[in-house]
CSV table of C-alpha atoms in Angstrom, one decimal:
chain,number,residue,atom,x,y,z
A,1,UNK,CA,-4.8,-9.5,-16.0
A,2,UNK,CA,-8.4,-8.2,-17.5
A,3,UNK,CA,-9.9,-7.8,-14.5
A,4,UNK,CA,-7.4,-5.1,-13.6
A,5,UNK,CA,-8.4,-3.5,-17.3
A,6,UNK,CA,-12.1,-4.0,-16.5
A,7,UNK,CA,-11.6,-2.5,-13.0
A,8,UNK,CA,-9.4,1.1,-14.2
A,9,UNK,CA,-12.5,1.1,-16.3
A,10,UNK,CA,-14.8,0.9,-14.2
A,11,UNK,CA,-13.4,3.6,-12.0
A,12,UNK,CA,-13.4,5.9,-14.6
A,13,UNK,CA,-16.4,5.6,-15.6
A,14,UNK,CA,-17.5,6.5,-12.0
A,15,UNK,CA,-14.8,8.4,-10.5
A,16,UNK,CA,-13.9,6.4,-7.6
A,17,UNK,CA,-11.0,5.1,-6.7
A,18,UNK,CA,-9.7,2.1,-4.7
A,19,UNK,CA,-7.2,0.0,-2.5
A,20,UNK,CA,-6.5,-3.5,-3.7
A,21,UNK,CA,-4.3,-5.2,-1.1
A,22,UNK,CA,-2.0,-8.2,-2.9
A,23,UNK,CA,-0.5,-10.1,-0.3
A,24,UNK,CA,2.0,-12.6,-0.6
A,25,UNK,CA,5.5,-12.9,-0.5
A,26,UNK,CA,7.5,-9.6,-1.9
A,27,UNK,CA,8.6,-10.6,-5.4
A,28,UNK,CA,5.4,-12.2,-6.1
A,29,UNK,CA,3.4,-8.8,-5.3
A,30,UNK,CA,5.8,-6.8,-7.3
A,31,UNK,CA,6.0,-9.0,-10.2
A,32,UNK,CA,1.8,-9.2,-10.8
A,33,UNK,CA,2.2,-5.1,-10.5
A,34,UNK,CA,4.6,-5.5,-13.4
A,35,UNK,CA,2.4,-7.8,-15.3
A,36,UNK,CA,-0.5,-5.8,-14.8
A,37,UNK,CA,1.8,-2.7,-16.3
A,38,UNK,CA,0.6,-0.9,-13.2
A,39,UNK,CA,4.4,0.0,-12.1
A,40,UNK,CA,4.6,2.4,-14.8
A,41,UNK,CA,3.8,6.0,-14.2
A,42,UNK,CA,3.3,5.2,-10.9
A,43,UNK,CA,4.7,6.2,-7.2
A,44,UNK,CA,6.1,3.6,-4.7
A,45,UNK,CA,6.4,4.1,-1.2
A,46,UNK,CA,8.5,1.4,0.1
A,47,UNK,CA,12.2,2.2,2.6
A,48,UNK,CA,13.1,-1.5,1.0
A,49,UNK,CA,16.1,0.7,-1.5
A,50,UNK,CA,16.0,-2.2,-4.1
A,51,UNK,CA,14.2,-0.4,-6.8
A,52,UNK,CA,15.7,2.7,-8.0
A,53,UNK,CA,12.5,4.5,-8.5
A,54,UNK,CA,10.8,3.9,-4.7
A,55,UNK,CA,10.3,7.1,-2.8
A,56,UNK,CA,11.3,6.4,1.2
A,57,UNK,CA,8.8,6.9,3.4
A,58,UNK,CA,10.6,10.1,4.9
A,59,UNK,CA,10.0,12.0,2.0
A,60,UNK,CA,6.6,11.3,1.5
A,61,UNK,CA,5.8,14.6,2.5
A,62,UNK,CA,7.6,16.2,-0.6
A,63,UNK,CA,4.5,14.5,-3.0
A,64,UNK,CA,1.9,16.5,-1.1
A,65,UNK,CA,-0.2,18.5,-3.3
A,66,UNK,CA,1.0,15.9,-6.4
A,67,UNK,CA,-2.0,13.6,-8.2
A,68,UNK,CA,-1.5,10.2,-10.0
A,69,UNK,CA,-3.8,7.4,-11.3
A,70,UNK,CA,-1.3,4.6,-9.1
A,71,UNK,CA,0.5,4.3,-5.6
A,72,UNK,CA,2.0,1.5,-4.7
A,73,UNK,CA,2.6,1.5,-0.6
A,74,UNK,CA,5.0,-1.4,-0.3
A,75,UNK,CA,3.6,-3.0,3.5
A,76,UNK,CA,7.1,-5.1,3.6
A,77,UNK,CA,8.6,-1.4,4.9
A,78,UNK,CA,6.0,-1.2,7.8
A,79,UNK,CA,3.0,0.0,8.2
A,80,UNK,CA,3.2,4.0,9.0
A,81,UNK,CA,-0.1,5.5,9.1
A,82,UNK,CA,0.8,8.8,8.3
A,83,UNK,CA,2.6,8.0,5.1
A,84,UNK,CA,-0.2,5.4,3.8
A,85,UNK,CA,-2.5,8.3,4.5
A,86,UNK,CA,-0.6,10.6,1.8
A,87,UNK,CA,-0.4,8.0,-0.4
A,88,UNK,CA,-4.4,7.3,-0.4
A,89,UNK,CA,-4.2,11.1,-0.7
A,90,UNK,CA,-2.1,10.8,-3.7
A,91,UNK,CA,-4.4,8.8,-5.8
A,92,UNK,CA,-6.6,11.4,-8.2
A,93,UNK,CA,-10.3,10.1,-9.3
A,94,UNK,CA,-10.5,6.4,-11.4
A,95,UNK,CA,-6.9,5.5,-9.7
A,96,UNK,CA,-5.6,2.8,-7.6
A,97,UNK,CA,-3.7,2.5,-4.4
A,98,UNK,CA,-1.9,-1.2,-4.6
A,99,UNK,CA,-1.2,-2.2,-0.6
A,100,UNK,CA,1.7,-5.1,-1.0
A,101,UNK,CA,1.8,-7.2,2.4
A,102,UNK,CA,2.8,-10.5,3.7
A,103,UNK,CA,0.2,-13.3,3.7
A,104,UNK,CA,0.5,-13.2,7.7
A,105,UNK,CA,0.2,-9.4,8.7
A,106,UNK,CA,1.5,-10.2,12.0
A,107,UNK,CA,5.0,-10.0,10.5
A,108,UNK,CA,5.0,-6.4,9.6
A,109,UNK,CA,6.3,-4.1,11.6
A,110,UNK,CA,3.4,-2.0,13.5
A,111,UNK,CA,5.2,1.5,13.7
A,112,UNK,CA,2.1,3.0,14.9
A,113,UNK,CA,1.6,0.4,17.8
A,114,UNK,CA,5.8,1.2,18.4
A,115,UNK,CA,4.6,5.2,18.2
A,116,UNK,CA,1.9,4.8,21.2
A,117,UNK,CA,5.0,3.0,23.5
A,118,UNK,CA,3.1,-0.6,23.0
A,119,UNK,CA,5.5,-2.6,25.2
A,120,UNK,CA,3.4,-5.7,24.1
A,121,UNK,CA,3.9,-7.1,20.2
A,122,UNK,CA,-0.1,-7.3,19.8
A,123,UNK,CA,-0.3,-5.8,16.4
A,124,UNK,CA,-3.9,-4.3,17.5
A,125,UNK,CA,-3.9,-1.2,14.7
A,126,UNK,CA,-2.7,-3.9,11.8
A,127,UNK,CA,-5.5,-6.3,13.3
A,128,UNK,CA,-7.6,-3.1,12.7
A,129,UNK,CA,-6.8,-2.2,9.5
A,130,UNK,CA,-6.7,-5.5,7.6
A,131,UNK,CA,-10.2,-6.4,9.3
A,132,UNK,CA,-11.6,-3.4,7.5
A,133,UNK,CA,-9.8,-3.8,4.0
């Protein structure tokens, strides 16, 4: 994985930060995290309960105010705006924000859409959002 290397790298060197969206099938996303070593010393969001460490997305609030160079906002849980907005807040200068989602985005859940009473299933925010990742 040296183009991970190359790109913590580049971000310090300039300060920026970034969202890299892996999509595939769950286990696939997790395991390149843990071949990248990006799992460690990180936060994941995820309400999936398999891995010990994951932080549900109710509690998200409790890592206001908190910094780290890697979030991990596990998009098999849903997509729940307010929570993947703390965890871009989360990430401190040179860090990453790894967005794990199906291939097809239309099989997430849209909680926002749910939020604003969408009787429909047109998953217009998630069309939204992945047209400008």
């Amino acid at each position: 994985m040296d183009w991970y290397q190359t790109l913590l790298g580049y971000l310090n060197q300039s300060n920026q930060r970034i969202i890299v969206n892996l999509q595939g099938r769950r286990a696939w996303c997790l395991s390149r995290l843990v071949e990248m070593q990006a799992m460690q010393d990180s936060i994941l969001l995820s309400n999936e309960g398999d891995i010990v460490s994951s932080i549900p997305f109710s509690k998200a609030e409790m890592l206001l105010g908190q910094e780290t160079g890697t979030v991990v906002y596990d998009g098999f849980s849903g997509i729940n705006i307010d929570v993947l907005c703390m965890a871009v807040g989360l990430i401190r200068a040179g860090g990453v924000l790894f967005f794990i989602t199906p291939e097809n985005f239309e099989q997430m859940e849209d909680v926002y859409g749910r939020w604003q009473g969408r009787v429909n299933r047109q998953p217009y925010f998630l069309r939204y959002l992945f047209q400008h990742l």
